[in-house]
mmCIF file of C-alpha atoms in Angstrom:
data_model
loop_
_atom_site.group_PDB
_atom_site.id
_atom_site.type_symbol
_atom_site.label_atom_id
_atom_site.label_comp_id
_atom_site.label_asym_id
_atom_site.label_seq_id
_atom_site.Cartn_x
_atom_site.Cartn_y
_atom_site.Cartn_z
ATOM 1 C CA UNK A 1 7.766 -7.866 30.827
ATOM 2 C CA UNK A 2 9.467 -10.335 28.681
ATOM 3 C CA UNK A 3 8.470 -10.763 24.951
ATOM 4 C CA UNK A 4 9.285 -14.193 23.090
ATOM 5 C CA UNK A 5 12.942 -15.453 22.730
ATOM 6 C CA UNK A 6 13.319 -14.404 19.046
ATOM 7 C CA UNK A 7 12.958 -10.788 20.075
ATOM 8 C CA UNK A 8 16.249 -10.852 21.654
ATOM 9 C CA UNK A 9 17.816 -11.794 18.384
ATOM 10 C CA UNK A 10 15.288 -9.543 16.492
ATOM 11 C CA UNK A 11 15.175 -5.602 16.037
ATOM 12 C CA UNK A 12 12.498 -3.525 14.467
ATOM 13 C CA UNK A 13 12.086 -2.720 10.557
ATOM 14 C CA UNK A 14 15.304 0.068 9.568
ATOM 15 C CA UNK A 15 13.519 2.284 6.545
ATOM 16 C CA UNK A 16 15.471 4.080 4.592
ATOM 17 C CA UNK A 17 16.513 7.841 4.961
ATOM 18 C CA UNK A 18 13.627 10.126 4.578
ATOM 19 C CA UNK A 19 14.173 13.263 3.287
ATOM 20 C CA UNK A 20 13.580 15.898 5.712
ATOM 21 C CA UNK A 21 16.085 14.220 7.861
ATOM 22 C CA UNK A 22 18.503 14.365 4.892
ATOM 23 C CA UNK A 23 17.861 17.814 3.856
ATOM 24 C CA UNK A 24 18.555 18.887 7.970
ATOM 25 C CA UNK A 25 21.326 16.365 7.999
ATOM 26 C CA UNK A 26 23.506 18.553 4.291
ATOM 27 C CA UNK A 27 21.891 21.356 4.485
ATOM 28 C CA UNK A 28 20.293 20.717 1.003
ATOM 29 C CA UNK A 29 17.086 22.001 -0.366
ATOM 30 C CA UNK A 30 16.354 19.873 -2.698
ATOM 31 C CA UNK A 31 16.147 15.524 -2.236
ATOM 32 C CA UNK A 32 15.523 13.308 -4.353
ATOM 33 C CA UNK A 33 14.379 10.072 -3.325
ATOM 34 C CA UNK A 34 14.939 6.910 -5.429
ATOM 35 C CA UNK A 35 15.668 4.521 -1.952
ATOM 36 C CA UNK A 36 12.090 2.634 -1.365
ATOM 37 C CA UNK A 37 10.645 1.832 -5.121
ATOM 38 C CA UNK A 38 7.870 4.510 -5.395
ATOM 39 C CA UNK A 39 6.008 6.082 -7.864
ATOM 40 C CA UNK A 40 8.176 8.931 -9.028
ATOM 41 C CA UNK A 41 5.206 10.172 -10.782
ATOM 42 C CA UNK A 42 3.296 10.384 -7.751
ATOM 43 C CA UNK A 43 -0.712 8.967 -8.225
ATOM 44 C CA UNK A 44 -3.747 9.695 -10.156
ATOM 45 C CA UNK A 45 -5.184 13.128 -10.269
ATOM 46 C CA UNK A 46 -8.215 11.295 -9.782
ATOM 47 C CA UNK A 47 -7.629 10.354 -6.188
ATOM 48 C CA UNK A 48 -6.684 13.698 -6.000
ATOM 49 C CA UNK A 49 -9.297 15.330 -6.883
ATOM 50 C CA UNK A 50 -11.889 12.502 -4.823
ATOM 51 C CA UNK A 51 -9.777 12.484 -1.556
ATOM 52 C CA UNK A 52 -11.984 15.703 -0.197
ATOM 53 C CA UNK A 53 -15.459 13.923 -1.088
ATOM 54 C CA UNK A 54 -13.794 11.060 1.479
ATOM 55 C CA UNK A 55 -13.144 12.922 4.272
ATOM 56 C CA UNK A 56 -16.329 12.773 5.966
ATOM 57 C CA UNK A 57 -17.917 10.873 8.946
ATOM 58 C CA UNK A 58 -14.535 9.880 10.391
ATOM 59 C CA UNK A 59 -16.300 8.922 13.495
ATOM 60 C CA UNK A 60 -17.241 5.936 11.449
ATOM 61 C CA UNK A 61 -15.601 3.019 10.982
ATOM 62 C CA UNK A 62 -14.701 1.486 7.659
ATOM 63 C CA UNK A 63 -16.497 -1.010 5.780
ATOM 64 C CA UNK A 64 -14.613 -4.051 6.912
ATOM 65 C CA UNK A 65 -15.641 -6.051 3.918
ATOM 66 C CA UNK A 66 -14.235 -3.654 2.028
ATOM 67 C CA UNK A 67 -17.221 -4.292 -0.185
ATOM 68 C CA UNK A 68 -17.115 -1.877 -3.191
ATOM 69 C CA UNK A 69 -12.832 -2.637 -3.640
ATOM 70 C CA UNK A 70 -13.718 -6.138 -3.208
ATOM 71 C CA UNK A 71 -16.951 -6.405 -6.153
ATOM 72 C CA UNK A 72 -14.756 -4.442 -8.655
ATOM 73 C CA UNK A 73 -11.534 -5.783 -8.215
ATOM 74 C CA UNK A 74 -13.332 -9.651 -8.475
ATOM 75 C CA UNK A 75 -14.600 -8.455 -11.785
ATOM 76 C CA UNK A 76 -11.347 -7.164 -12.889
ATOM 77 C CA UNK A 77 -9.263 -10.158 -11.923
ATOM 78 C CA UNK A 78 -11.883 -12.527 -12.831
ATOM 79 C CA UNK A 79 -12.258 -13.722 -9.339
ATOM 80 C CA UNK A 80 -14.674 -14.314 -6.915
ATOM 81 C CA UNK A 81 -14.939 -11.591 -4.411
ATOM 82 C CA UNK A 82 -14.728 -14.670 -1.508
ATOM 83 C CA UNK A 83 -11.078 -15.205 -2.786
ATOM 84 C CA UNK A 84 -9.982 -12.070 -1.572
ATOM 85 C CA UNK A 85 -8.024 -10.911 1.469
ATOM 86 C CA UNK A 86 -6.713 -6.784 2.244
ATOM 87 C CA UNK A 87 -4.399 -5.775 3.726
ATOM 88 C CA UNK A 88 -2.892 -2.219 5.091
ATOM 89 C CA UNK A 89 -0.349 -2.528 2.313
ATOM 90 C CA UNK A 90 0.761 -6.335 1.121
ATOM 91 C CA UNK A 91 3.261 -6.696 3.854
ATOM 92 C CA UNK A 92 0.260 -6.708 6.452
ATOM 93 C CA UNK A 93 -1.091 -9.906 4.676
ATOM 94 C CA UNK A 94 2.908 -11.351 4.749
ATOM 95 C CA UNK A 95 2.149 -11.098 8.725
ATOM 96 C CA UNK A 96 -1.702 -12.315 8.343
ATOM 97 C CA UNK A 97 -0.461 -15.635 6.313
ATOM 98 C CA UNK A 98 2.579 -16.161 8.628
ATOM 99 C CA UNK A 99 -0.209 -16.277 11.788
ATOM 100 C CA UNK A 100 -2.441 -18.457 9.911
ATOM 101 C CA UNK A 101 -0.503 -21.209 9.056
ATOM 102 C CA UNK A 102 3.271 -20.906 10.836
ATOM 103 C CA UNK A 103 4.156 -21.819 14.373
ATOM 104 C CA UNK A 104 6.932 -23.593 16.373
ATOM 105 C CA UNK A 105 7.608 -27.107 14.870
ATOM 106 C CA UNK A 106 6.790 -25.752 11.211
ATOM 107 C CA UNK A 107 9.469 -24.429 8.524
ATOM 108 C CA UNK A 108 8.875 -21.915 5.674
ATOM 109 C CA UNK A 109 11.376 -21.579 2.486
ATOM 110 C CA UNK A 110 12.371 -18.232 0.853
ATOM 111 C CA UNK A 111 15.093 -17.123 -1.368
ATOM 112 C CA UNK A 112 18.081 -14.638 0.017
ATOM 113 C CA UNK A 113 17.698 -11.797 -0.659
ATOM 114 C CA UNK A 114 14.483 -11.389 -0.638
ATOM 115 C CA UNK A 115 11.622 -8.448 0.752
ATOM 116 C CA UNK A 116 12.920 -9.521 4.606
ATOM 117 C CA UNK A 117 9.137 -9.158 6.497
ATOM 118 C CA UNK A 118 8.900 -13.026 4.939
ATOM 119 C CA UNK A 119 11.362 -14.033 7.455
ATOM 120 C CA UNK A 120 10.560 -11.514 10.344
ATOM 121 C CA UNK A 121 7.035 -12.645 10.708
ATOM 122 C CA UNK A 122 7.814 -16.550 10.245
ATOM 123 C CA UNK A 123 10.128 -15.840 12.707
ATOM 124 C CA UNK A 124 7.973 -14.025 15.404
ATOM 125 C CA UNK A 125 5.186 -17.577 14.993
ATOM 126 C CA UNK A 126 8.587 -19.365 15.973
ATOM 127 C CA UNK A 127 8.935 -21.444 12.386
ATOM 128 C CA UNK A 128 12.400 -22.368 11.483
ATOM 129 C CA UNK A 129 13.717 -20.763 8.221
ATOM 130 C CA UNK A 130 15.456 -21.959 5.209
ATOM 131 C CA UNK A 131 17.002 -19.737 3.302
ATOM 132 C CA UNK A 132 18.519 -20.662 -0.329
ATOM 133 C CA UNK A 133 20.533 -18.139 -2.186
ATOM 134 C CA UNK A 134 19.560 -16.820 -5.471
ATOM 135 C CA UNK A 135 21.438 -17.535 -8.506
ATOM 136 C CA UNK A 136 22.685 -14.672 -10.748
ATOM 137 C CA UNK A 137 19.696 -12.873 -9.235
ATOM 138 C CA UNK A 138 16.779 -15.136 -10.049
ATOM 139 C CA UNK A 139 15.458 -17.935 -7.340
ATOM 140 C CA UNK A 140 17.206 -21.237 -6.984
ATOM 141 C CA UNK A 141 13.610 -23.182 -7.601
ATOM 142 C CA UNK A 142 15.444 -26.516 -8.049
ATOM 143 C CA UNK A 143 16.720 -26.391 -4.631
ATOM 144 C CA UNK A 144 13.994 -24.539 -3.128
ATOM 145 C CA UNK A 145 12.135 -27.437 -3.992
ATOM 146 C CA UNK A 146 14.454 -30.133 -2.200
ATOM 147 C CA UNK A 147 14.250 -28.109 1.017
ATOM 148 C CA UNK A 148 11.159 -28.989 1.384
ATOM 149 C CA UNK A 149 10.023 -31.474 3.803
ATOM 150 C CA UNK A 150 7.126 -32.864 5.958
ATOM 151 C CA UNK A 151 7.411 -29.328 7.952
ATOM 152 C CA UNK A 152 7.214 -27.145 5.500
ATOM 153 C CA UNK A 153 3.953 -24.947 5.992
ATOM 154 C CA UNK A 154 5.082 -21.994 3.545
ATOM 155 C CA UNK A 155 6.813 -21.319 0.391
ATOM 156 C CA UNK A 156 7.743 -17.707 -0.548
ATOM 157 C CA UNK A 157 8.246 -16.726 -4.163
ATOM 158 C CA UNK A 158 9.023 -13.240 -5.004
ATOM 159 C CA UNK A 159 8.533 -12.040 -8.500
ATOM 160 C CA UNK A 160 9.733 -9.574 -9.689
ATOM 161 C CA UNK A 161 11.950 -10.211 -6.246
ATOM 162 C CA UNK A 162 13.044 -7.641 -4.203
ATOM 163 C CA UNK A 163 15.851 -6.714 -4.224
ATOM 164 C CA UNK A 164 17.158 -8.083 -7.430
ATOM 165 C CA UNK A 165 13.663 -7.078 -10.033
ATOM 166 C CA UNK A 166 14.213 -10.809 -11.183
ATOM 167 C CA UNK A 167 11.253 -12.576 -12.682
ATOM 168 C CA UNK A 168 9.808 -15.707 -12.415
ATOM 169 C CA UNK A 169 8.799 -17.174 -15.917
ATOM 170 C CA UNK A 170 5.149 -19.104 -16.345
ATOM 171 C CA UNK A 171 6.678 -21.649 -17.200
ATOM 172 C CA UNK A 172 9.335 -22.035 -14.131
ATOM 173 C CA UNK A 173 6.268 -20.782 -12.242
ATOM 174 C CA UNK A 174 4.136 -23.970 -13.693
ATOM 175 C CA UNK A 175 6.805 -26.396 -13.093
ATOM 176 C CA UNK A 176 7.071 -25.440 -9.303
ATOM 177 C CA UNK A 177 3.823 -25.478 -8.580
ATOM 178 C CA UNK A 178 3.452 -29.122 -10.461
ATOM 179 C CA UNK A 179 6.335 -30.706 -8.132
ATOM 180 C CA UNK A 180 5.573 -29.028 -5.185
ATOM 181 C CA UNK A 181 3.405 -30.569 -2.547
ATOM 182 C CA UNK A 182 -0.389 -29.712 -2.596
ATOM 183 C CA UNK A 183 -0.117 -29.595 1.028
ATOM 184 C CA UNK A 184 2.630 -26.352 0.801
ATOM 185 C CA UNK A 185 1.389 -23.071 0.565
ATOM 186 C CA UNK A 186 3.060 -20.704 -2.359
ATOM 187 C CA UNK A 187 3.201 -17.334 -1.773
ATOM 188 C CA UNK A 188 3.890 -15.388 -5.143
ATOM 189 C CA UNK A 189 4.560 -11.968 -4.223
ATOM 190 C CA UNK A 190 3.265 -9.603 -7.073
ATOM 191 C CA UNK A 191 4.099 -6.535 -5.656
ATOM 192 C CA UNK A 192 5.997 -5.161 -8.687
ATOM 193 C CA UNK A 193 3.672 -7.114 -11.029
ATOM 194 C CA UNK A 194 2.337 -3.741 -12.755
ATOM 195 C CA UNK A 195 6.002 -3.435 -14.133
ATOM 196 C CA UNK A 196 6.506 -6.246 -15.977
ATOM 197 C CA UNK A 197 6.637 -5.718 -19.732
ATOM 198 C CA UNK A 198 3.231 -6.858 -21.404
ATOM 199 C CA UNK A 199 5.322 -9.740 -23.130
ATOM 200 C CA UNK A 200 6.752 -11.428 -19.608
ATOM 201 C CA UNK A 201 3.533 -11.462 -18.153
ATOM 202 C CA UNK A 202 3.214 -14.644 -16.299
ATOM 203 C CA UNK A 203 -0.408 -14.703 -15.930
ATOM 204 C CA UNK A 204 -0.307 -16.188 -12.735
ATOM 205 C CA UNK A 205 -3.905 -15.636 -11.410
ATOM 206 C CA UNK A 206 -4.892 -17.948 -14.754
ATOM 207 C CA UNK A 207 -3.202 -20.308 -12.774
ATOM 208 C CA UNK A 208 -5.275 -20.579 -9.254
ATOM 209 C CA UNK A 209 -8.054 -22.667 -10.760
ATOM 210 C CA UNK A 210 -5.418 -25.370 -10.924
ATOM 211 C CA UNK A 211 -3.698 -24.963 -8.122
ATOM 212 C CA UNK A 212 -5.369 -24.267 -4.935
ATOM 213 C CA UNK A 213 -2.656 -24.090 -2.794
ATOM 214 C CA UNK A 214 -1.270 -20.902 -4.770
ATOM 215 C CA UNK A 215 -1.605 -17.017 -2.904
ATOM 216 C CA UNK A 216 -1.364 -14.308 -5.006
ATOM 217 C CA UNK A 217 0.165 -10.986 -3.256
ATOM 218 C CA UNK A 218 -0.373 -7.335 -4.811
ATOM 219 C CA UNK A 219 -0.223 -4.015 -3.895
ATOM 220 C CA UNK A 220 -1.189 -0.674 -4.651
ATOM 221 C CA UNK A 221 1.945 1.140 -3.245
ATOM 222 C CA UNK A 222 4.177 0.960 -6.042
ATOM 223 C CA UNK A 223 2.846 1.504 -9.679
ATOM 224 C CA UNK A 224 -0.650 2.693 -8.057
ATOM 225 C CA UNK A 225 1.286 5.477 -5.912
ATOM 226 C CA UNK A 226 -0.629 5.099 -3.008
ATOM 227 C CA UNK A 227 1.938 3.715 -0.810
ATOM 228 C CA UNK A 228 1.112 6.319 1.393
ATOM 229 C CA UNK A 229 -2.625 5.058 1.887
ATOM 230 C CA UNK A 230 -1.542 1.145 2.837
ATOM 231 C CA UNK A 231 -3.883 -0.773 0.605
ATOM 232 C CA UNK A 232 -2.550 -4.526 -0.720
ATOM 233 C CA UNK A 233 -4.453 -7.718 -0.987
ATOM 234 C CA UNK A 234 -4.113 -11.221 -1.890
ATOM 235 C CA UNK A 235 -5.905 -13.829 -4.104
ATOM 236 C CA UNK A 236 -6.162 -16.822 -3.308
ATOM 237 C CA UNK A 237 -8.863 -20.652 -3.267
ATOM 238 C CA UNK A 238 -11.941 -19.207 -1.263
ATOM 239 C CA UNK A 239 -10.794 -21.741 1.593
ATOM 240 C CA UNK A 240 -7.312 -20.383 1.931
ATOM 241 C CA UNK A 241 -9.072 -16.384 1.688
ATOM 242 C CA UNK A 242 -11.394 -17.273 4.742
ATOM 243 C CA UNK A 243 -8.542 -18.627 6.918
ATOM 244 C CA UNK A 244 -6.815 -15.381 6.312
ATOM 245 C CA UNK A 245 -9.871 -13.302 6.762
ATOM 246 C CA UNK A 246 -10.403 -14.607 10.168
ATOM 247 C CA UNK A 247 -6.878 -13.799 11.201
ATOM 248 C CA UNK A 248 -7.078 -10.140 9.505
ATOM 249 C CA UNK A 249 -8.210 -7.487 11.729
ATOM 250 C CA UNK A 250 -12.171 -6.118 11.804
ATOM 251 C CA UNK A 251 -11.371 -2.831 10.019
ATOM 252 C CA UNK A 252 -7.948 -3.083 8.923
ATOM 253 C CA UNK A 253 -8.056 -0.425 5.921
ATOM 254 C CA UNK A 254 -10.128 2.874 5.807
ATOM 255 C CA UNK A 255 -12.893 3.994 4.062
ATOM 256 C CA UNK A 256 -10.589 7.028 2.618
ATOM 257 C CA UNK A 257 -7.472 3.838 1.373
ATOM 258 C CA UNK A 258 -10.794 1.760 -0.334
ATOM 259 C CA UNK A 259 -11.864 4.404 -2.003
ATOM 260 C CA UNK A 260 -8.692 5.616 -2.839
ATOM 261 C CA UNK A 261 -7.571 2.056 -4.504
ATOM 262 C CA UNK A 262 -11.730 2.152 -6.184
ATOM 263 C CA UNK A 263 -10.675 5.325 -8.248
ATOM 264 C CA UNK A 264 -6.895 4.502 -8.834
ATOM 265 C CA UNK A 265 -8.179 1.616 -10.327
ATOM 266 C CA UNK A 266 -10.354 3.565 -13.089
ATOM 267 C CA UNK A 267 -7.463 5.458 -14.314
ATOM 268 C CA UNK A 268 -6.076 3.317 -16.608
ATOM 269 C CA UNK A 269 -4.032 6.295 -18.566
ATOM 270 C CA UNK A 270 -2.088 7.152 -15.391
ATOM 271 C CA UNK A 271 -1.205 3.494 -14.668
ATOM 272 C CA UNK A 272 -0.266 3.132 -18.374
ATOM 273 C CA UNK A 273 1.884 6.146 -18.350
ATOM 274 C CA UNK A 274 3.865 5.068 -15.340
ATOM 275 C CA UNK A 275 4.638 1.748 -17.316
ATOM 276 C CA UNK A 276 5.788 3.100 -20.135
ATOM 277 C CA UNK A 277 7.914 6.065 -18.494
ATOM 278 C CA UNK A 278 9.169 3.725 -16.219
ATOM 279 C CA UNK A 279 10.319 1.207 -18.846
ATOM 280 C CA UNK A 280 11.964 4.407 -21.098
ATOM 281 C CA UNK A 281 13.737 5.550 -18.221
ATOM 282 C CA UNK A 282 15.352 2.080 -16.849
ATOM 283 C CA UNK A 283 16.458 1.066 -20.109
ATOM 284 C CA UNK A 284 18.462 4.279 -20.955
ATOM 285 C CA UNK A 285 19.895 3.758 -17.165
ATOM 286 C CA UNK A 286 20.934 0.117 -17.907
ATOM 287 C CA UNK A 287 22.842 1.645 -21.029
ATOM 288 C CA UNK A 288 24.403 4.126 -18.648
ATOM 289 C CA UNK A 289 25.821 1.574 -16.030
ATOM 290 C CA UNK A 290 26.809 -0.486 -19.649
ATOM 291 C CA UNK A 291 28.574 2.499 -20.764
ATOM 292 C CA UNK A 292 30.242 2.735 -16.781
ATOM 293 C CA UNK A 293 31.614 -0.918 -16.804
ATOM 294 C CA UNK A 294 28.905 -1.512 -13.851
ATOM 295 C CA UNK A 295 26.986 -4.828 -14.239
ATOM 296 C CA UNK A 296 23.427 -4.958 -12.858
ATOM 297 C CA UNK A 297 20.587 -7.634 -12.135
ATOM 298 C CA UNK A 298 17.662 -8.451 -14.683
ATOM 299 C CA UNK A 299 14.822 -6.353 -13.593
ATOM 300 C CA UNK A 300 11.230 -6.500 -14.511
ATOM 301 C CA UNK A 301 10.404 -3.838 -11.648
ATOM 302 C CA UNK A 302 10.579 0.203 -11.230
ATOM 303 C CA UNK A 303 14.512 -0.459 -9.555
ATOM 304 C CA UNK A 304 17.577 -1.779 -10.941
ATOM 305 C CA UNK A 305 19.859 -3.281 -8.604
ATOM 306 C CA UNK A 306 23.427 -1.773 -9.576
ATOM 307 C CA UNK A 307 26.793 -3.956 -8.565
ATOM 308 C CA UNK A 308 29.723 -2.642 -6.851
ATOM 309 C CA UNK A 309 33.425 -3.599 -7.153
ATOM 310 C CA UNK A 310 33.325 -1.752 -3.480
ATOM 311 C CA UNK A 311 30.461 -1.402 -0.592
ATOM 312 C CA UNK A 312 27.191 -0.294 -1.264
ATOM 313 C CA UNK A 313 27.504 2.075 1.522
ATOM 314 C CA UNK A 314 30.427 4.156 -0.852
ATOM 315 C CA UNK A 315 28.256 5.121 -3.166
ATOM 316 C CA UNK A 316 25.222 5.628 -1.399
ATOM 317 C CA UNK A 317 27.039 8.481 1.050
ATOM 318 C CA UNK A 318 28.436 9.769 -2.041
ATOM 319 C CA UNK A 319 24.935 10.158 -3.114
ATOM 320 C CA UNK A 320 23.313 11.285 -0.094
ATOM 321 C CA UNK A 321 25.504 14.405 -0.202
ATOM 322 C CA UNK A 322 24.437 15.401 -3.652
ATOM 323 C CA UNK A 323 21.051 15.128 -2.626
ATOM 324 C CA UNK A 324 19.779 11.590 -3.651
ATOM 325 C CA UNK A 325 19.189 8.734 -1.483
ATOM 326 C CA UNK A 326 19.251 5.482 -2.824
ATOM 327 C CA UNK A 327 19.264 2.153 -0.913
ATOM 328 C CA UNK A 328 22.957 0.682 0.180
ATOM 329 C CA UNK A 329 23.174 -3.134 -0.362
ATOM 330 C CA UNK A 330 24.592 -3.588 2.766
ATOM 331 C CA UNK A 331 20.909 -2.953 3.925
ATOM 332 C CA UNK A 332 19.360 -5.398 1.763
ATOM 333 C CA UNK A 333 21.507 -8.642 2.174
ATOM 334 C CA UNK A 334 23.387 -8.247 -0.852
ATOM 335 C CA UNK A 335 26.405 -5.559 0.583
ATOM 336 C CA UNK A 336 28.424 -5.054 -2.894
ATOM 337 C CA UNK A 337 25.710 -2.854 -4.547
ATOM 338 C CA UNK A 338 22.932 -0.257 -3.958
ATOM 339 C CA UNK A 339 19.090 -0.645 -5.402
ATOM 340 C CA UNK A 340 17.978 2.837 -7.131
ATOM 341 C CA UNK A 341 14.540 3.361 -7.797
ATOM 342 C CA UNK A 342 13.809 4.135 -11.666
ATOM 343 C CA UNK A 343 12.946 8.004 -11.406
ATOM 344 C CA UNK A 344 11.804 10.694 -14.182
ATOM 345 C CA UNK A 345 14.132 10.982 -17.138
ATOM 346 C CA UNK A 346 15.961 14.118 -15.439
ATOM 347 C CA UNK A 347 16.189 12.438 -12.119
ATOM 348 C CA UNK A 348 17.675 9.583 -13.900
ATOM 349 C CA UNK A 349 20.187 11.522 -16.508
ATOM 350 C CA UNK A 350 21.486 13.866 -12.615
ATOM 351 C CA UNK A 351 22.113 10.518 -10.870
ATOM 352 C CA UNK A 352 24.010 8.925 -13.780
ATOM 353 C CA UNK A 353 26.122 11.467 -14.194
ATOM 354 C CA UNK A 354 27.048 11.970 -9.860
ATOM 355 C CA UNK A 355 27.890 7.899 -10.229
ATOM 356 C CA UNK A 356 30.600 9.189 -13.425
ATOM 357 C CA UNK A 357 31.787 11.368 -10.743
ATOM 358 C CA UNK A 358 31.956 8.694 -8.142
ATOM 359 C CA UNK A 359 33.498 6.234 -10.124
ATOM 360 C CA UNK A 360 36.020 8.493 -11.670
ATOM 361 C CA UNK A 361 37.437 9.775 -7.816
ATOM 362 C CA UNK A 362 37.851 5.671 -7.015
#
């Protein structure tokens, strides 16, 4: 059977190294895993302790509505529950959006680097892609914005972006969203959005009222922890959330994900104590790469991306032997670096001192 064109130039998603296979791969008992940007802290011992009340009538299938996520995330955000869309993580409603409103004849813009599925799904509807590097980490807006043209369908904005942790300002944010066409559809990509410090919060969802054309993307894989249960959403005008709820899938989370997301939501402590370890510990690692001579990008996520006079791939092999895996550049677009995810204080102060190592037998 043959599949569509692109395929031939396309191959399948390339995760990182998990950590059995690592572990069989050394022979190392211990791993530590700072390579995909989760919750080192793992996830509230409130889903915990609810996950066995979920697990009943399986033979059921989930409420495809999602109706009690939906009501009290609307009253949280300040939203109406009709300007919702979820997703089996955030990436699923990347792929939903791309369906709705991209097909041959049509363009979308993104930055590069950026999370990739933005260009792997535009390019499966058979859009064309423009791609505009990032400056010193941060997106090229100015010339985002002049790549757009009567065929542009889609606009991608990552912020914090991944894999740099650069943030988009409000105010950057407000003067994109003022010069772009009405007719464009900006995608702000909030996955890290839990991370940014209180002070650089853009307070973008204050901003759909004004512009209708704006799509909000979150998640509740990374600061949440529940990356494991695939729950992400959008927000978005009512008329853009029913166009993307008639492409989404019947029952495309489970009852035992909603619920999940319902009670990680209450626990405001555990969400709060992620920030704040998170911020601790990636400060006192941006000292130690000062301190190394190794420059790094802004970051307002749980990851600093680390620069490298040498490949990405160096390092991360270095690592992999001493039992961490961390994410080579050469993976991510950006070759002369690695992304490490911001782990506990000890996780952090071990990996700091195998890069002194590294660095001192170059």
């Amino acid at each position: 059977m043959q599949a569509k064109q692109v395929f031939q130039n396309m191959s399948p998603y390339t995760p990182g190294k998990q950590i059995e296979e690592v572990k069989k791969e050394y022979g190392l008992s211990k791993i530590v895993k700072l390579a995909s940007n989760e919750n080192p802290f793992g996830y509230s011992q409130k889903v915990k302790d609810a996950i066995p009340r979920m697990i009943d009538h399986l033979e059921i299938y989930p409420d495809g509505y999602a109706t009690a996520l939906r009501e009290t995330l609307a009253r949280k955000l300040n939203v109406g529950e009709k300007q919702l869309i979820f997703g089996c993580g955030s990436d699923e409603v990347v792929d939903i959006i791309c369906r709705t409103y991209l097909e041959e004849g049509t363009n979308t813009v993104m930055a590069t680097p950026t999370f990739p599925q933005y260009k792997h799904n535009a390019l499966i509807q058979g859009a064309e892609i423009v791609e505009v590097p990032l400056i010193d980490g941060y997106h090229d807006l100015k010339t985002m914005l002049k790549e757009i043209n009567a065929q542009t369908r889609v606009v991608w904005l990552c912020s914090p972006n991944n894999p740099t942790g650069s943030l988009i300002s409000r105010n950057q944010l407000v003067e994109f969203l003022d010069t772009c066409s009405s007719d464009v559809l900006v995608v702000l990509d909030e996955a890290y959005y839990e991370y940014i410090e209180n002070s650089q919060d853009p307070d973008s969802i204050g901003l759909l009222k004004t512009y209708p054309n704006l799509v909000i993307l979150r998640t509740f894989s990374k600061a949440y922890g529940l990356a494991n249960l695939r729950v992400g959403y959008g927000i978005a005008s009512e008329e853009i959330a029913t166009n993307l709820n008639i492409t989404r899938g019947p029952f495309n989370t489970t009852s035992i994900s909603q619920l999940s997301a319902l009670t990680a939501l209450e626990d405001r402590d555990f969400l709060e104590h992620t920030y704040k370890e998170n911020l601790v510990n990636k400060k006192s690692f941006m000292q130690a790469c000062d301190e190394m001579g190794l420059s790094y990008y802004d970051s307002e996520a749980n990851f600093l991306f680390v620069k490298l006079p040498i490949s990405g791939d160096e390092l991360f092999e270095y690592l992999l032997k001493k039992g961490f895996i961390v994410r080579s550049g050469e993976a991510l677009g950006h070759p002369n670096g690695v992304r490490i995810t911001i782990g506990s204080k000890e996780q952090m102060d071990e990996i700091v001192s195998n890069m002194k190592e590294f660095l001192a037998s170059i």
